[in-house]
Amino acid sequence: MKKKIVVLTGAGVSAESGVSTFRDSDGLWEHHKVEDVASIEGWYRNPALVLDFYNARRSQLATVKPNAAHRAIADLENEYDVTVVTQNVDNLHERAGSTRIIHLHGELTKVRPENRCNEMDGFSEETVFDIGHDSISLGDLAPNGAQLRPNIVWFGEAVPKIESAIDAVEAADILLIVGTSLQVYPAAGLYAYTKADIPIYIIDPNDVPVRDGRVHHIRNVATKGMEEFKNLIKSKN
Ligand code: OAD
């Protein structure tokens, strides 16, 4: 039976594709107020601003490509049973060939009707649909007559996929964390669900706030770090 690897990714894995991270210098949150464009309160206050922000992200996605790190993660499937748990809303893991991906924070290319009564209760997957790289505007309605909104998990909203992510992490034989500052919960707490004796690898050029004796920190960018990771696990198996 193949060993199980969970790969938890954040914005850093897409940085070398030209997608901005959030908290690095010149990152997205330096140019936009997170509470305006990525919170449920921001959506209620000024939905047009929020739609513009995600329309720009969605059209930029059409111009970028997966990088060698996305491809190396997809290639792990040749030898391992791989689940990618990503905080990223881009589709670069899919385009690189990964087949089992949990999008904790939603997906840029998908939209759904807003539900002002109970956003906190989550939503039904059946009402989510693909719009590719198109824009949406105020007045664009779903078949049920409600305003369309990005299928993104905003601050202040539930994270419907967290349970399946926890299940995957609990079953993992190896946890690999790539390019996330681990500042945002519940994603940042996922590593605590690992079995006690498994190795944890972190690929990030900067410090990451995990104090755990099992962690092997590969202090490099994602593309080079994935090469190091592959060599390391090859020598261990
Ligand atoms: P951050 O911007 O917080 O962190 C990016 C991480 O990537 C940092 O630790 C960087 O050191 C690292 N990094 C930068 N360049 C890299 C490279 N070339 N290779 C590898 N690592 C690199 O992004 P996230 O941790 O993904 O949520 O942010 C988590 C969530 O916060 C996002 O999903 C988003 C944001 O607010 C929502 O919008 C709901």
CSV table of C-alpha atoms and ligand atoms in Angstrom, one decimal:
chain,number,residue,atom,x,y,z
A,1,MET,CA,0.0,0.0,0.0
A,2,LYS,CA,1.2,3.5,-0.9
A,3,LYS,CA,2.2,5.8,2.0
A,4,LYS,CA,-0.1,8.7,2.5
A,5,ILE,CA,1.2,12.3,2.1
A,6,VAL,CA,-0.8,15.4,2.9
A,7,VAL,CA,0.6,18.5,1.2
A,8,LEU,CA,-0.7,21.7,2.9
A,9,THR,CA,-0.1,24.7,0.6
A,10,GLY,CA,-0.4,28.4,0.8
A,11,ALA,CA,0.3,31.4,-1.4
A,12,GLY,CA,4.0,30.8,-1.4
A,13,VAL,CA,3.7,27.7,-3.6
A,14,SER,CA,2.2,30.0,-6.4
A,15,ALA,CA,4.6,32.9,-5.8
A,16,GLU,CA,7.0,31.7,-8.5
A,17,SER,CA,4.1,31.5,-11.0
A,18,GLY,CA,3.7,35.3,-10.4
A,19,VAL,CA,0.7,35.2,-8.0
A,20,SER,CA,1.1,37.6,-5.1
A,21,THR,CA,1.2,36.3,-1.6
A,22,PHE,CA,-0.8,38.0,1.1
A,23,ARG,CA,1.6,39.0,3.9
A,24,ASP,CA,5.0,39.3,2.3
A,25,SER,CA,6.2,42.8,1.6
A,26,ASP,CA,4.3,44.0,-1.5
A,27,GLY,CA,1.7,41.3,-0.8
A,28,LEU,CA,-2.0,41.7,-1.5
A,29,TRP,CA,-2.8,42.8,2.1
A,30,GLU,CA,-0.4,45.7,1.7
A,31,HIS,CA,-2.6,47.1,-1.1
A,32,HIS,CA,-6.0,46.1,0.0
A,33,LYS,CA,-7.7,46.1,3.3
A,34,VAL,CA,-8.5,42.5,4.2
A,35,GLU,CA,-11.6,43.6,6.1
A,36,ASP,CA,-12.9,45.3,3.0
A,37,VAL,CA,-12.3,42.6,0.3
A,38,ALA,CA,-12.1,39.3,2.2
A,39,SER,CA,-14.7,39.4,5.0
A,40,ILE,CA,-18.4,38.8,5.0
A,41,GLU,CA,-18.9,42.2,6.6
A,42,GLY,CA,-17.0,43.8,3.7
A,43,TRP,CA,-19.3,42.0,1.2
A,44,TYR,CA,-22.4,43.4,2.9
A,45,ARG,CA,-20.8,46.9,3.0
A,46,ASN,CA,-19.6,47.2,-0.5
A,47,PRO,CA,-20.2,44.2,-2.7
A,48,ALA,CA,-19.1,46.0,-5.9
A,49,LEU,CA,-15.6,46.5,-4.4
A,50,VAL,CA,-15.4,42.9,-3.4
A,51,LEU,CA,-16.5,41.7,-6.9
A,52,ASP,CA,-13.9,44.0,-8.5
A,53,PHE,CA,-11.1,42.5,-6.3
A,54,TYR,CA,-12.0,38.9,-7.2
A,55,ASN,CA,-12.6,39.8,-10.9
A,56,ALA,CA,-9.1,41.1,-11.0
A,57,ARG,CA,-7.7,38.0,-9.3
A,58,ARG,CA,-9.7,35.7,-11.7
A,59,SER,CA,-8.6,37.4,-14.8
A,60,GLN,CA,-5.0,37.4,-13.6
A,61,LEU,CA,-5.3,33.6,-13.1
A,62,ALA,CA,-5.7,33.3,-16.9
A,63,THR,CA,-2.2,34.7,-17.4
A,64,VAL,CA,-0.3,32.5,-15.0
A,65,LYS,CA,0.9,28.9,-15.2
A,66,PRO,CA,1.7,26.2,-12.7
A,67,ASN,CA,5.4,26.1,-11.7
A,68,ALA,CA,7.8,23.3,-11.0
A,69,ALA,CA,6.7,23.1,-7.4
A,70,HIS,CA,3.0,22.4,-8.4
A,71,ARG,CA,4.3,19.8,-10.9
A,72,ALA,CA,6.5,18.1,-8.3
A,73,ILE,CA,3.6,17.9,-5.9
A,74,ALA,CA,1.5,16.3,-8.7
A,75,ASP,CA,4.3,13.9,-9.5
A,76,LEU,CA,4.3,12.6,-5.9
A,77,GLU,CA,1.2,10.7,-6.9
A,78,ASN,CA,3.4,8.3,-8.8
A,79,GLU,CA,4.7,6.9,-5.5
A,80,TYR,CA,2.4,8.1,-2.8
A,81,ASP,CA,-1.3,8.5,-2.0
A,82,VAL,CA,-1.4,12.3,-2.0
A,83,THR,CA,-4.0,14.7,-0.8
A,84,VAL,CA,-3.4,18.4,-1.4
A,85,VAL,CA,-5.0,20.7,1.2
A,86,THR,CA,-4.7,24.1,-0.2
A,87,GLN,CA,-5.6,27.6,1.2
A,88,ASN,CA,-5.1,28.9,-2.3
A,89,VAL,CA,-8.0,29.9,-4.5
A,90,ASP,CA,-6.1,29.6,-7.7
A,91,ASN,CA,-6.4,26.4,-9.8
A,92,LEU,CA,-2.6,25.8,-10.3
A,93,HIS,CA,-2.6,22.4,-8.5
A,94,GLU,CA,-5.3,21.1,-10.8
A,95,ARG,CA,-3.6,22.4,-13.9
A,96,ALA,CA,-0.3,20.8,-12.8
A,97,GLY,CA,-2.1,17.4,-12.5
A,98,SER,CA,-2.9,16.8,-8.8
A,99,THR,CA,-6.1,14.8,-8.6
A,100,ARG,CA,-7.2,15.0,-5.0
A,101,ILE,CA,-7.4,18.6,-3.8
A,102,ILE,CA,-9.3,20.1,-0.9
A,103,HIS,CA,-9.7,23.9,-1.4
A,104,LEU,CA,-10.1,25.1,2.1
A,105,HIS,CA,-10.7,28.7,1.1
A,106,GLY,CA,-12.8,28.2,-2.0
A,107,GLU,CA,-12.0,28.6,-5.7
A,108,LEU,CA,-11.7,31.7,-7.8
A,109,THR,CA,-13.2,30.2,-10.9
A,110,LYS,CA,-16.4,29.2,-9.1
A,111,VAL,CA,-19.4,31.3,-8.0
A,112,ARG,CA,-22.6,30.7,-6.1
A,113,PRO,CA,-25.7,32.5,-5.1
A,114,GLU,CA,-25.4,34.6,-1.9
A,115,ASN,CA,-27.5,33.6,1.0
A,116,ARG,CA,-27.9,36.6,3.3
A,117,CYS,CA,-29.9,34.7,5.9
A,118,ASN,CA,-27.4,32.1,6.9
A,119,GLU,CA,-24.0,32.3,5.2
A,120,MET,CA,-22.5,30.9,8.4
A,121,ASP,CA,-24.4,27.7,7.7
A,122,GLY,CA,-22.4,27.1,4.6
A,123,PHE,CA,-24.0,26.2,1.3
A,124,SER,CA,-24.9,23.4,-1.0
A,125,GLU,CA,-22.3,22.2,-3.5
A,126,GLU,CA,-25.0,21.9,-6.1
A,127,THR,CA,-25.5,25.6,-6.3
A,128,VAL,CA,-21.8,26.2,-7.1
A,129,PHE,CA,-20.9,26.7,-10.7
A,130,ASP,CA,-17.9,27.3,-12.8
A,131,ILE,CA,-17.4,30.7,-14.6
A,132,GLY,CA,-13.8,30.2,-15.7
A,133,HIS,CA,-12.0,33.5,-15.9
A,134,ASP,CA,-15.1,35.7,-16.5
A,135,SER,CA,-16.1,38.6,-14.3
A,136,ILE,CA,-19.3,39.0,-12.3
A,137,SER,CA,-21.1,42.2,-11.6
A,138,LEU,CA,-23.8,43.4,-9.2
A,139,GLY,CA,-27.1,42.3,-10.8
A,140,ASP,CA,-25.7,39.0,-12.2
A,141,LEU,CA,-28.1,36.6,-10.7
A,142,ALA,CA,-28.1,32.8,-10.0
A,143,PRO,CA,-31.0,30.7,-11.4
A,144,ASN,CA,-32.7,31.1,-7.9
A,145,GLY,CA,-32.7,34.9,-8.4
A,146,ALA,CA,-30.0,35.7,-5.8
A,147,GLN,CA,-26.9,37.8,-6.5
A,148,LEU,CA,-23.9,35.8,-7.5
A,149,ARG,CA,-20.9,35.9,-5.2
A,150,PRO,CA,-17.4,34.4,-5.4
A,151,ASN,CA,-17.1,30.9,-4.0
A,152,ILE,CA,-14.5,32.1,-1.6
A,153,VAL,CA,-14.4,31.5,2.2
A,154,TRP,CA,-14.1,35.0,3.7
A,155,PHE,CA,-13.1,35.9,7.2
A,156,GLY,CA,-16.1,35.6,9.4
A,157,GLU,CA,-17.4,32.6,7.5
A,158,ALA,CA,-17.4,28.9,8.3
A,159,VAL,CA,-14.8,26.7,6.6
A,160,PRO,CA,-16.9,23.8,5.2
A,161,LYS,CA,-14.0,21.7,4.0
A,162,ILE,CA,-12.1,21.7,7.3
A,163,GLU,CA,-13.6,18.3,8.4
A,164,SER,CA,-12.3,16.5,5.3
A,165,ALA,CA,-8.9,18.2,5.7
A,166,ILE,CA,-8.7,17.0,9.3
A,167,ASP,CA,-9.6,13.4,8.2
A,168,ALA,CA,-6.8,13.5,5.6
A,169,VAL,CA,-4.2,14.9,8.1
A,170,GLU,CA,-5.2,12.3,10.7
A,171,ALA,CA,-4.5,9.5,8.2
A,172,ALA,CA,-1.2,11.0,6.9
A,173,ASP,CA,2.2,9.2,7.1
A,174,ILE,CA,4.0,12.3,6.0
A,175,LEU,CA,2.9,16.0,6.2
A,176,LEU,CA,4.5,18.5,3.9
A,177,ILE,CA,3.7,22.2,4.3
A,178,VAL,CA,4.6,24.5,1.5
A,179,GLY,CA,4.5,28.4,1.4
A,180,THR,CA,2.2,29.4,4.1
A,181,SER,CA,2.7,31.8,7.0
A,182,LEU,CA,0.4,29.7,9.2
A,183,GLN,CA,-1.3,32.8,10.4
A,184,VAL,CA,-4.9,31.9,9.5
A,185,TYR,CA,-6.9,29.3,11.4
A,186,PRO,CA,-8.3,26.7,11.2
A,187,ALA,CA,-5.8,25.8,8.4
A,188,ALA,CA,-2.8,26.8,10.6
A,189,GLY,CA,-3.9,24.3,13.3
A,190,LEU,CA,-4.1,21.3,11.0
A,191,TYR,CA,-0.7,19.9,11.8
A,192,ALA,CA,-1.8,19.3,15.3
A,193,TYR,CA,-4.1,16.5,14.0
A,194,THR,CA,-1.1,14.4,12.7
A,195,LYS,CA,-0.3,11.0,14.2
A,196,ALA,CA,2.4,11.4,16.9
A,197,ASP,CA,5.3,9.8,15.1
A,198,ILE,CA,5.1,11.1,11.5
A,199,PRO,CA,7.7,13.4,9.9
A,200,ILE,CA,6.6,17.0,9.1
A,201,TYR,CA,8.5,19.0,6.4
A,202,ILE,CA,8.1,22.7,5.9
A,203,ILE,CA,9.3,24.4,2.7
A,204,ASP,CA,9.4,28.2,3.2
A,205,PRO,CA,12.3,30.7,2.7
A,206,ASN,CA,11.2,32.4,5.9
A,207,ASP,CA,10.6,31.5,9.6
A,208,VAL,CA,7.3,29.7,10.2
A,209,PRO,CA,5.7,29.7,13.6
A,210,VAL,CA,5.7,26.0,14.3
A,211,ARG,CA,7.6,24.7,17.4
A,212,ASP,CA,7.5,21.0,17.0
A,213,GLY,CA,10.5,18.6,17.2
A,214,ARG,CA,9.3,16.6,14.2
A,215,VAL,CA,9.6,19.6,11.8
A,216,HIS,CA,12.3,19.6,9.2
A,217,HIS,CA,12.4,23.1,7.8
A,218,ILE,CA,13.6,23.3,4.2
A,219,ARG,CA,14.5,27.0,4.0
A,220,ASN,CA,14.1,27.6,0.3
A,221,VAL,CA,11.6,28.7,-2.3
A,222,ALA,CA,9.0,26.1,-3.3
A,223,THR,CA,10.5,25.0,-6.6
A,224,LYS,CA,14.0,24.3,-5.2
A,225,GLY,CA,12.5,23.2,-1.9
A,226,MET,CA,10.5,20.5,-3.6
A,227,GLU,CA,13.7,19.1,-5.2
A,228,GLU,CA,15.3,19.0,-1.8
A,229,PHE,CA,12.2,17.3,-0.3
A,230,LYS,CA,12.1,14.6,-3.0
A,231,ASN,CA,15.8,13.8,-2.4
A,232,LEU,CA,15.3,13.7,1.4
A,233,ILE,CA,12.3,11.3,1.3
A,234,LYS,CA,14.0,9.1,-1.4
A,235,SER,CA,17.0,8.7,1.0
A,236,LYS,CA,14.7,7.8,3.9
A,237,ASN,CA,12.6,5.2,2.1
B,1,OAD,P1,0.8,34.4,3.3
B,1,OAD,O1,1.1,35.5,2.4
B,1,OAD,O2,0.4,34.7,4.7
B,1,OAD,O3,2.2,33.6,3.5
B,1,OAD,C1,2.9,33.2,2.4
B,1,OAD,C2,4.1,32.4,2.8
B,1,OAD,O4,4.8,31.9,1.7
B,1,OAD,C3,5.1,33.1,3.7
B,1,OAD,O5,5.4,32.2,4.9
B,1,OAD,C4,6.3,33.3,2.8
B,1,OAD,O6,7.6,33.3,3.5
B,1,OAD,C5,6.2,32.1,1.9
B,1,OAD,N1,6.8,32.3,0.6
B,1,OAD,C6,7.0,33.5,-0.1
B,1,OAD,N2,7.5,33.2,-1.3
B,1,OAD,C7,7.7,31.8,-1.4
B,1,OAD,C8,8.3,31.0,-2.4
B,1,OAD,N3,8.7,31.4,-3.5
B,1,OAD,N4,8.3,29.6,-2.1
B,1,OAD,C9,7.8,29.2,-0.9
B,1,OAD,N5,7.3,30.0,0.1
B,1,OAD,C10,7.3,31.3,-0.2
B,1,OAD,O7,-0.1,33.4,2.6
B,1,OAD,P2,-1.0,32.2,3.2
B,1,OAD,O8,-0.3,31.6,4.4
B,1,OAD,O9,-1.4,31.3,2.1
B,1,OAD,O10,-7.2,33.7,3.0
B,1,OAD,O11,-2.3,32.9,3.7
B,1,OAD,C11,-3.3,32.2,4.3
B,1,OAD,C12,-4.7,32.9,4.0
B,1,OAD,O12,-4.6,34.2,4.4
B,1,OAD,C13,-5.0,32.9,2.5
B,1,OAD,O13,-5.6,31.8,2.0
B,1,OAD,C14,-6.0,34.1,2.5
B,1,OAD,C15,-5.2,35.0,3.4
B,1,OAD,O14,-5.9,36.0,4.0
B,1,OAD,C16,-8.3,34.3,2.7
B,1,OAD,O15,-8.4,35.2,1.9
B,1,OAD,C17,-9.6,33.8,3.3
